[in-house]
Short mmCIF file of C-alpha atoms in Angstrom, two decimals:
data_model
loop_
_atom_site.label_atom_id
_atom_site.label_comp_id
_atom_site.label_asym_id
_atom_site.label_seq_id
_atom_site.Cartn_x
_atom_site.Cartn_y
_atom_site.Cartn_z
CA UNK A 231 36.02 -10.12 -79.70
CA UNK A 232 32.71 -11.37 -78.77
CA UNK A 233 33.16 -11.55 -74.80
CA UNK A 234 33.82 -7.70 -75.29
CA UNK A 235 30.72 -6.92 -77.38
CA UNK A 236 27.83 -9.60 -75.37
CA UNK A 237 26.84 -9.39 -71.49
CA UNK A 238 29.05 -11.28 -69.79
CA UNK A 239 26.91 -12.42 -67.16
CA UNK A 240 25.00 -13.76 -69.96
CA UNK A 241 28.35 -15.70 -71.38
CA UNK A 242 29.12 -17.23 -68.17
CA UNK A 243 25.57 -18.67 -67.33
CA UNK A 244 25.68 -20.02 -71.02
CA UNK A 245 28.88 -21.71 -70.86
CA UNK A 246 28.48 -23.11 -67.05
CA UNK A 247 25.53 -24.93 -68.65
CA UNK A 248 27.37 -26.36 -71.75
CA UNK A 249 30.14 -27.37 -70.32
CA UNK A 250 28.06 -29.20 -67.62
CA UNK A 251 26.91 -31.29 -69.98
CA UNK A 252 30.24 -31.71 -72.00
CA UNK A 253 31.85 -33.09 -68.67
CA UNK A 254 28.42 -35.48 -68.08
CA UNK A 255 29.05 -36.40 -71.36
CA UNK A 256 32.38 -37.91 -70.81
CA UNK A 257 30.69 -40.75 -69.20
CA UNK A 258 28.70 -42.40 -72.08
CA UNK A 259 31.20 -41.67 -74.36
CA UNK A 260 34.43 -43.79 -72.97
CA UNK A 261 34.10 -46.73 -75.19
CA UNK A 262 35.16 -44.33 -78.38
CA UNK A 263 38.10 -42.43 -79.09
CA UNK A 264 36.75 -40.17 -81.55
CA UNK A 265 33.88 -38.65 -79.42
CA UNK A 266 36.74 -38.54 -76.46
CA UNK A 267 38.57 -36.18 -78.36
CA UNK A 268 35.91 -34.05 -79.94
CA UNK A 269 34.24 -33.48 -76.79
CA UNK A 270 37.85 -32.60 -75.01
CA UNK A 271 37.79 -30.52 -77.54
CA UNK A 272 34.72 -28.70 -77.69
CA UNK A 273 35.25 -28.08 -73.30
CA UNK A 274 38.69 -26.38 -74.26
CA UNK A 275 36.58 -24.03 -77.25
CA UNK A 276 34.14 -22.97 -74.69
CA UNK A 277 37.15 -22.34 -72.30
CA UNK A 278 38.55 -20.14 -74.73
CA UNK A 279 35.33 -17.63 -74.34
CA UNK A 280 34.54 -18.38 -70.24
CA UNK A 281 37.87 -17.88 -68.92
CA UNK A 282 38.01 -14.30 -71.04
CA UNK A 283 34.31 -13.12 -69.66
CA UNK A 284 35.48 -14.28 -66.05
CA UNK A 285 38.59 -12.94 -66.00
CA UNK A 286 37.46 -9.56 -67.79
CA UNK A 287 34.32 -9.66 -65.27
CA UNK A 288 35.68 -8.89 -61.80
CA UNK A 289 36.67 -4.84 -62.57
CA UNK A 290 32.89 -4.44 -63.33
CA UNK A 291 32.12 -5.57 -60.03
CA UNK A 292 34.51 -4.45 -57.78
CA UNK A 293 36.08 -1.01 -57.07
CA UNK A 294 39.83 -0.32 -59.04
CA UNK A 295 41.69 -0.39 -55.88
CA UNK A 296 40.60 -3.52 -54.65
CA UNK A 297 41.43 -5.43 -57.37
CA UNK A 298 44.53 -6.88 -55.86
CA UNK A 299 42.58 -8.30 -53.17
CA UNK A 300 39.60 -9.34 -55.45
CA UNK A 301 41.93 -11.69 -57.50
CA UNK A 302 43.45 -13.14 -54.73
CA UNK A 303 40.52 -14.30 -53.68
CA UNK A 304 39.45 -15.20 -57.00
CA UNK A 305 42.56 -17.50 -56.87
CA UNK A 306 42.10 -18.77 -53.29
CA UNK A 307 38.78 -19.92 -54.03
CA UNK A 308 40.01 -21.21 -57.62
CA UNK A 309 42.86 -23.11 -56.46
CA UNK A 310 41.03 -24.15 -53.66
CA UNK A 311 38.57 -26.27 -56.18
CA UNK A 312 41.63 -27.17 -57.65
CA UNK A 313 43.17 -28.82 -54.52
CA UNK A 314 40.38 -30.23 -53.51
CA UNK A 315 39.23 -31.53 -56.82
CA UNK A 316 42.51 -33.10 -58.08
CA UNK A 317 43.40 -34.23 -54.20
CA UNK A 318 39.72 -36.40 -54.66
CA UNK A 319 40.18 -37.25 -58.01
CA UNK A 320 42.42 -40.73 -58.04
CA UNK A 321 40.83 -41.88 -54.34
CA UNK A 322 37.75 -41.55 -55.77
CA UNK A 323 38.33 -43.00 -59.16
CA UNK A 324 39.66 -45.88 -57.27
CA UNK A 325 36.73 -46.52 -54.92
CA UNK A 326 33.97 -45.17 -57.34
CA UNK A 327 35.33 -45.83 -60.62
CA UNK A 328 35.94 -42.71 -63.34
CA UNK A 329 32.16 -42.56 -64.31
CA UNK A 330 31.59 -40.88 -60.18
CA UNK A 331 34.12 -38.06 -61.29
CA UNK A 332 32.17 -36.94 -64.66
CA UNK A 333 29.11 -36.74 -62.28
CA UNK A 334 30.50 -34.58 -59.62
CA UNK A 335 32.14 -32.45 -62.34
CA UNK A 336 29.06 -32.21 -64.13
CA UNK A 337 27.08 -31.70 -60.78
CA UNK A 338 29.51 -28.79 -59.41
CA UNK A 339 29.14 -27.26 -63.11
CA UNK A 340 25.35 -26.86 -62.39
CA UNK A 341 25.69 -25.90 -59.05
CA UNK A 342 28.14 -22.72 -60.57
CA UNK A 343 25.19 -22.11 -63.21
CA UNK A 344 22.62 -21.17 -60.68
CA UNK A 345 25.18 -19.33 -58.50
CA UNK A 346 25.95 -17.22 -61.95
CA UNK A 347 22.33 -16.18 -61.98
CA UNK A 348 23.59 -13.88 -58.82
CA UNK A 349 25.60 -11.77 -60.83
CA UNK A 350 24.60 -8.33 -61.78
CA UNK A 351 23.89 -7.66 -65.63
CA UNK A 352 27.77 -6.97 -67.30
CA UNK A 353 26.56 -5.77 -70.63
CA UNK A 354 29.57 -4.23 -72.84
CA UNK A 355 29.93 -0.14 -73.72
CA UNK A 356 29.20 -0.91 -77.10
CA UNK A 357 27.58 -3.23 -79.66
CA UNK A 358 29.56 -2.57 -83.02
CA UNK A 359 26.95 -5.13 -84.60
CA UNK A 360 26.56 -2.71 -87.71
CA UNK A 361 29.73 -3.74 -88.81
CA UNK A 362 29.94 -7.00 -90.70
CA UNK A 363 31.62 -9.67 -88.68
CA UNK A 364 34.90 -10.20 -90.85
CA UNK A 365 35.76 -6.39 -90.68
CA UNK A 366 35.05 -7.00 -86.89
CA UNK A 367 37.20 -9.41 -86.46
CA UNK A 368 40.13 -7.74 -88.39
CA UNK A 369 39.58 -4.27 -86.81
CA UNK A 370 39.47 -5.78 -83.24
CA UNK A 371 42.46 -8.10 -83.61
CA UNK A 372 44.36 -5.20 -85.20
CA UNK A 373 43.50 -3.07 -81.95
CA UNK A 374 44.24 -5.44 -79.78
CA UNK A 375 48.02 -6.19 -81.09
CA UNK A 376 48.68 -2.33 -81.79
CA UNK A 377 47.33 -1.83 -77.67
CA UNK A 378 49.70 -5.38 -76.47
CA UNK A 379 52.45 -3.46 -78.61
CA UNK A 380 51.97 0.15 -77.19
CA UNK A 381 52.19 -0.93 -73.60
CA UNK A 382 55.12 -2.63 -72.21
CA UNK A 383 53.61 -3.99 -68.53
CA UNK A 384 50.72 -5.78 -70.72
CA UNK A 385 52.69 -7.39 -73.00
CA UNK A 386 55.00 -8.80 -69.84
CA UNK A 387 51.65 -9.61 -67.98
CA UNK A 388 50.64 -11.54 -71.47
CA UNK A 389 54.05 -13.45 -71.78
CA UNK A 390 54.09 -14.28 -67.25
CA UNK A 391 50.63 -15.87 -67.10
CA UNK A 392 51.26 -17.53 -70.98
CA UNK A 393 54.17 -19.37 -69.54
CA UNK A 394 52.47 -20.12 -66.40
CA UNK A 395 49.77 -21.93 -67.99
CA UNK A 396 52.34 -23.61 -70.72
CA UNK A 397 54.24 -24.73 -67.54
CA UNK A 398 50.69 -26.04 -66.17
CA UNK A 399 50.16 -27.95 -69.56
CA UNK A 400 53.68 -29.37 -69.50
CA UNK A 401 53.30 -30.87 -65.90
CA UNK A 402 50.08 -32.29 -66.46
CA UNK A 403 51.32 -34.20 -69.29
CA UNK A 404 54.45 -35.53 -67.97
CA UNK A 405 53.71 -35.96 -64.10
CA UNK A 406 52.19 -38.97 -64.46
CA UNK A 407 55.10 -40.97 -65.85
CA UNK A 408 57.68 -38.80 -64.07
CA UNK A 409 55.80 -40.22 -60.59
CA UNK A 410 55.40 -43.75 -61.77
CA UNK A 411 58.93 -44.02 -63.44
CA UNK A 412 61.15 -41.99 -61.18
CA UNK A 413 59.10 -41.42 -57.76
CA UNK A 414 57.56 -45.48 -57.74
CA UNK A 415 54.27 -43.78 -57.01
CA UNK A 416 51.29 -45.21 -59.15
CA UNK A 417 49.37 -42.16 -61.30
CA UNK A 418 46.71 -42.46 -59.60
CA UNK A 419 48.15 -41.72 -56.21
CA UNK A 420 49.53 -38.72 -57.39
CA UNK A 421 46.73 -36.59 -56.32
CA UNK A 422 48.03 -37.41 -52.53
CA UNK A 423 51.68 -36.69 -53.32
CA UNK A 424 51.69 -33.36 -55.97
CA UNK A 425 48.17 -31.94 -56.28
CA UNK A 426 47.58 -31.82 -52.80
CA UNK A 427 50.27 -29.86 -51.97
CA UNK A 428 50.79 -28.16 -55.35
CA UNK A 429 47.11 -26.92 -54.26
CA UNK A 430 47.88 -25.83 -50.75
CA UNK A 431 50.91 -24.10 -52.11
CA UNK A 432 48.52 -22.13 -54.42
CA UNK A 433 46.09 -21.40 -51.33
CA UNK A 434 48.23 -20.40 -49.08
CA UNK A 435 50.31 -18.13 -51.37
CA UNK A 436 47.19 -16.47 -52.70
CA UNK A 437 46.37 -15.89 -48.94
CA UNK A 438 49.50 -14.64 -48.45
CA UNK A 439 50.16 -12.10 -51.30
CA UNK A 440 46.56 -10.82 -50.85
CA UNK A 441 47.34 -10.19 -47.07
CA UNK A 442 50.85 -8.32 -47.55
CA UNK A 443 51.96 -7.42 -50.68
CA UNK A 444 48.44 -5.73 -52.25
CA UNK A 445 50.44 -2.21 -52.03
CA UNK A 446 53.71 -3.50 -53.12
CA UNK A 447 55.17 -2.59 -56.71
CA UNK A 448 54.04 -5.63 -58.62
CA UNK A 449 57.53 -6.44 -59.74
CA UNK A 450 58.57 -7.10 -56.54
CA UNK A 451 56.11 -9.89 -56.19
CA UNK A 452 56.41 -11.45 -60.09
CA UNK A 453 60.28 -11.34 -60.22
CA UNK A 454 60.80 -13.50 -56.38
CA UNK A 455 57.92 -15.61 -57.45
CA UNK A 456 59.78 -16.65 -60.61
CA UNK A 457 63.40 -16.95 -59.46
CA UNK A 458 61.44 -19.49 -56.84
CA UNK A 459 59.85 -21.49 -59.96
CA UNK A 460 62.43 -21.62 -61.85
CA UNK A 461 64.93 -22.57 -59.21
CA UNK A 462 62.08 -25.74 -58.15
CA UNK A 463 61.52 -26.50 -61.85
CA UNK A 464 65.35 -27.11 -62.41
CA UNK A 465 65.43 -29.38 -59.00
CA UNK A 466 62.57 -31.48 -60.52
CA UNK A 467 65.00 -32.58 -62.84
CA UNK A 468 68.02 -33.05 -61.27
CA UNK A 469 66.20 -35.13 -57.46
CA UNK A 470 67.01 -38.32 -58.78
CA UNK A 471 70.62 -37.37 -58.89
CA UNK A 472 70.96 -35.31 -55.45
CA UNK A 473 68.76 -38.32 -53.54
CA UNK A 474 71.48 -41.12 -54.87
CA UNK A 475 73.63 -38.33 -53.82
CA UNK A 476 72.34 -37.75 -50.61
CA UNK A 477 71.72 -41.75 -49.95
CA UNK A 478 75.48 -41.94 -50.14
CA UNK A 479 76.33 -39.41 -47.07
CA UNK A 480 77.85 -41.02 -43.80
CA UNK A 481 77.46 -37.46 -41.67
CA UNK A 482 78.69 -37.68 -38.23
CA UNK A 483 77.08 -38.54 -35.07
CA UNK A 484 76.67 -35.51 -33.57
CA UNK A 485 73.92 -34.87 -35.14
CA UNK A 486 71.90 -37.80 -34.83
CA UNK A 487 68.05 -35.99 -35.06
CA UNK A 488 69.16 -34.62 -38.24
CA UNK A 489 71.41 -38.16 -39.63
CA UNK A 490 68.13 -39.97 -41.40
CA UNK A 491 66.89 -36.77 -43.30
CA UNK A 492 70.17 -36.02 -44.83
CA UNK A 493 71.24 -39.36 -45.11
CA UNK A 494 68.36 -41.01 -46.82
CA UNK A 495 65.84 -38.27 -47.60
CA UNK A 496 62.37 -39.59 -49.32
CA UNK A 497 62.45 -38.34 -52.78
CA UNK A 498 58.51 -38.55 -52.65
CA UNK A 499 58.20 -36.33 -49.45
CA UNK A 500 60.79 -34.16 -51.23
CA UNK A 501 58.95 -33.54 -53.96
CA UNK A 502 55.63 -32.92 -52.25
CA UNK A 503 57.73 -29.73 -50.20
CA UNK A 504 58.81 -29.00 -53.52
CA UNK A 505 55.26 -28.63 -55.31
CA UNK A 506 54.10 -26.75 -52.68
CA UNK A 507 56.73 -23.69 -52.87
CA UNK A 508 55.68 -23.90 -56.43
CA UNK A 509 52.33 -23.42 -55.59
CA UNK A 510 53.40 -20.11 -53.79
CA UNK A 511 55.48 -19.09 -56.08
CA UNK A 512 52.77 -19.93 -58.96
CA UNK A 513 50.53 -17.55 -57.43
CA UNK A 514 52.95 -15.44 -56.74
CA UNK A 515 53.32 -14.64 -60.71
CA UNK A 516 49.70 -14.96 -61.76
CA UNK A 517 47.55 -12.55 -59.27
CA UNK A 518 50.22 -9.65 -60.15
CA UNK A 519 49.30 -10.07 -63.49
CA UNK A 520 46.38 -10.89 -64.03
CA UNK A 521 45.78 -7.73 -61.57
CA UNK A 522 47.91 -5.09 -64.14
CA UNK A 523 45.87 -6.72 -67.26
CA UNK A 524 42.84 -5.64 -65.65
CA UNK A 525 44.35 -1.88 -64.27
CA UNK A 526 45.45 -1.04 -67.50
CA UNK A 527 42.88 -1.84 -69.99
CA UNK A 528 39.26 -0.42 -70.31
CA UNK A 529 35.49 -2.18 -70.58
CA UNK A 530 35.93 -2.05 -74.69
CA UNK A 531 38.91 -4.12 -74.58
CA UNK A 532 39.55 -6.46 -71.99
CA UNK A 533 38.05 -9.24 -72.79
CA UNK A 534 40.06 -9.66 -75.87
CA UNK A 535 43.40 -8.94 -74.26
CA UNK A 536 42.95 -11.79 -71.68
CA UNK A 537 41.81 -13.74 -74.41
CA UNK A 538 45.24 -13.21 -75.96
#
């Protein structure tokens, strides 16, 4: 409700600043669990109003028909960070020690505050401040869910990019044990071996859908994208099994150049190929979306829709 009804420009240069210091926080902070958790928890609250303003920011800026292209670049240059931050992450918290990553977090937080002060103003249709700010919330949030409701492609869009980011939350939690337990790689190293390629996945396919498919039915992008992720997901689970399975192949002769990948593929390599096509397809799902959120709703009510 409030990203709709405060400049957004305004939002964004706030929150950059706060959660600058939330991340340089992290580092005095290690020795207790409590403060750990509160301040993990005050960077996700302040997510919950930055990603909203960002999101609901780019069709003030750029021209309806180029939003396709303006959120795949939006994602190329997000999940570009995102390579390149989670690919530096474990070599550098093994050379520099963890305190060197709240620094450069906190550092490339600052450096996105004074970029923000580039923006042009993003100030919302309306106030609505004469109305006290419980019947605000209630009137908004009853908006929003009758507009979700009234419009099938938003609701999908809602539900894609929802269970993209549960997915997100569900590998981040379990990779680390699923590399150290199944994949002998320590969790640390895992930067190398998933978010490296996991990130170039994302790059590339938000190169690639930007490039070809901007005038394509939307569909036709979402629904390959998730028959990909789903189909990757599942082999996650069931490597183990197909490299024992694999390992136990005596192929012929005749194809000797082909004998050692069949016969005793790396399960590690594997699933770096693997994380990659999921970047692709990732992307795949998410710029669609995100793209139809911001074609079908208006100035008044965006915000609060990709807040949903």
């Amino acid at each position: 409700v409030f990203v709709d009804l405060w400049d957004k420009r305004r939002i964004i240069i706030i929150l950059d600043l706060l959660l600058a210091i939330a991340i340089f926080a992290f580092a005095f902070i290690k020795p207790s669990l409590p403060l750990i958790l509160l301040d993990a928890f005050l960077i996700n609250t302040l997510n919950q109003f930055f990603m909203p303003a960002e999101s609901s920011s780019i069709p003030m800026v750029v021209k309806k028909q180029s939003l396709f292209i303006a959120n795949s670049l939006f994602s190329f240059t997000l999940y570009g960070s995102f390579m390149v931050g989670y690919t530096l992450a474990g070599p550098v918290f093994n050379l520099f020690g963890i305190d060197t990553i709240f620094y450069l977090g906190a550092g490339a937080l600052i450096l996105a505050f004074l970029l923000a002060q580039n923006l042009p103003k993003l100030k919302p249709v309306q106030t609505k401040l004469h109305i006290s700010l419980l019947s605000l919330l209630i009137n908004e949030t009853k908006n929003t869910v009758q507009f979700v409701r009234g419009k099938l492609s938003v609701a999908t869009s809602i539900g894609l990019l929802s269970a993209m980011q549960g997915i997100i939350g569900i590998l981040a939690v379990t990779v680390s044990p699923y590399m150290e337990r199944v994949l002998h790689i320590h969790a640390t190293d895992a930067s190398l071996f998933l978010m490296l390629p996991l990130g170039l996945g994302m790059v590339t396919g938000a190169l690639l859908v930007g490039r070809l498919f901007s005038n394509a039915p939307r569909r036709l992008v979402v629904i390959p994208g998730i028959i990909v992720a789903g189909i990757l997901l599942f082999t996650v689970g069931v490597a183990p099994s197909l490299a024992r399975f694999f390992n136990s192949i005596d192929l012929p002769e005749r194809i000797p150049h082909l004998r050692y990948f069949f016969n005793a593929p790396s399960l590690s390599s594997t699933f770096a190929i693997g994380a990659f096509l999921l970047g692709v397809a990732a992307v795949a799902i998410i710029i669609p979306s995100q793209t139809i959120l911001q074609e079908a709703t208006n100035k008044e009510n965006r915000g609060k829709i990709f807040a949903v």
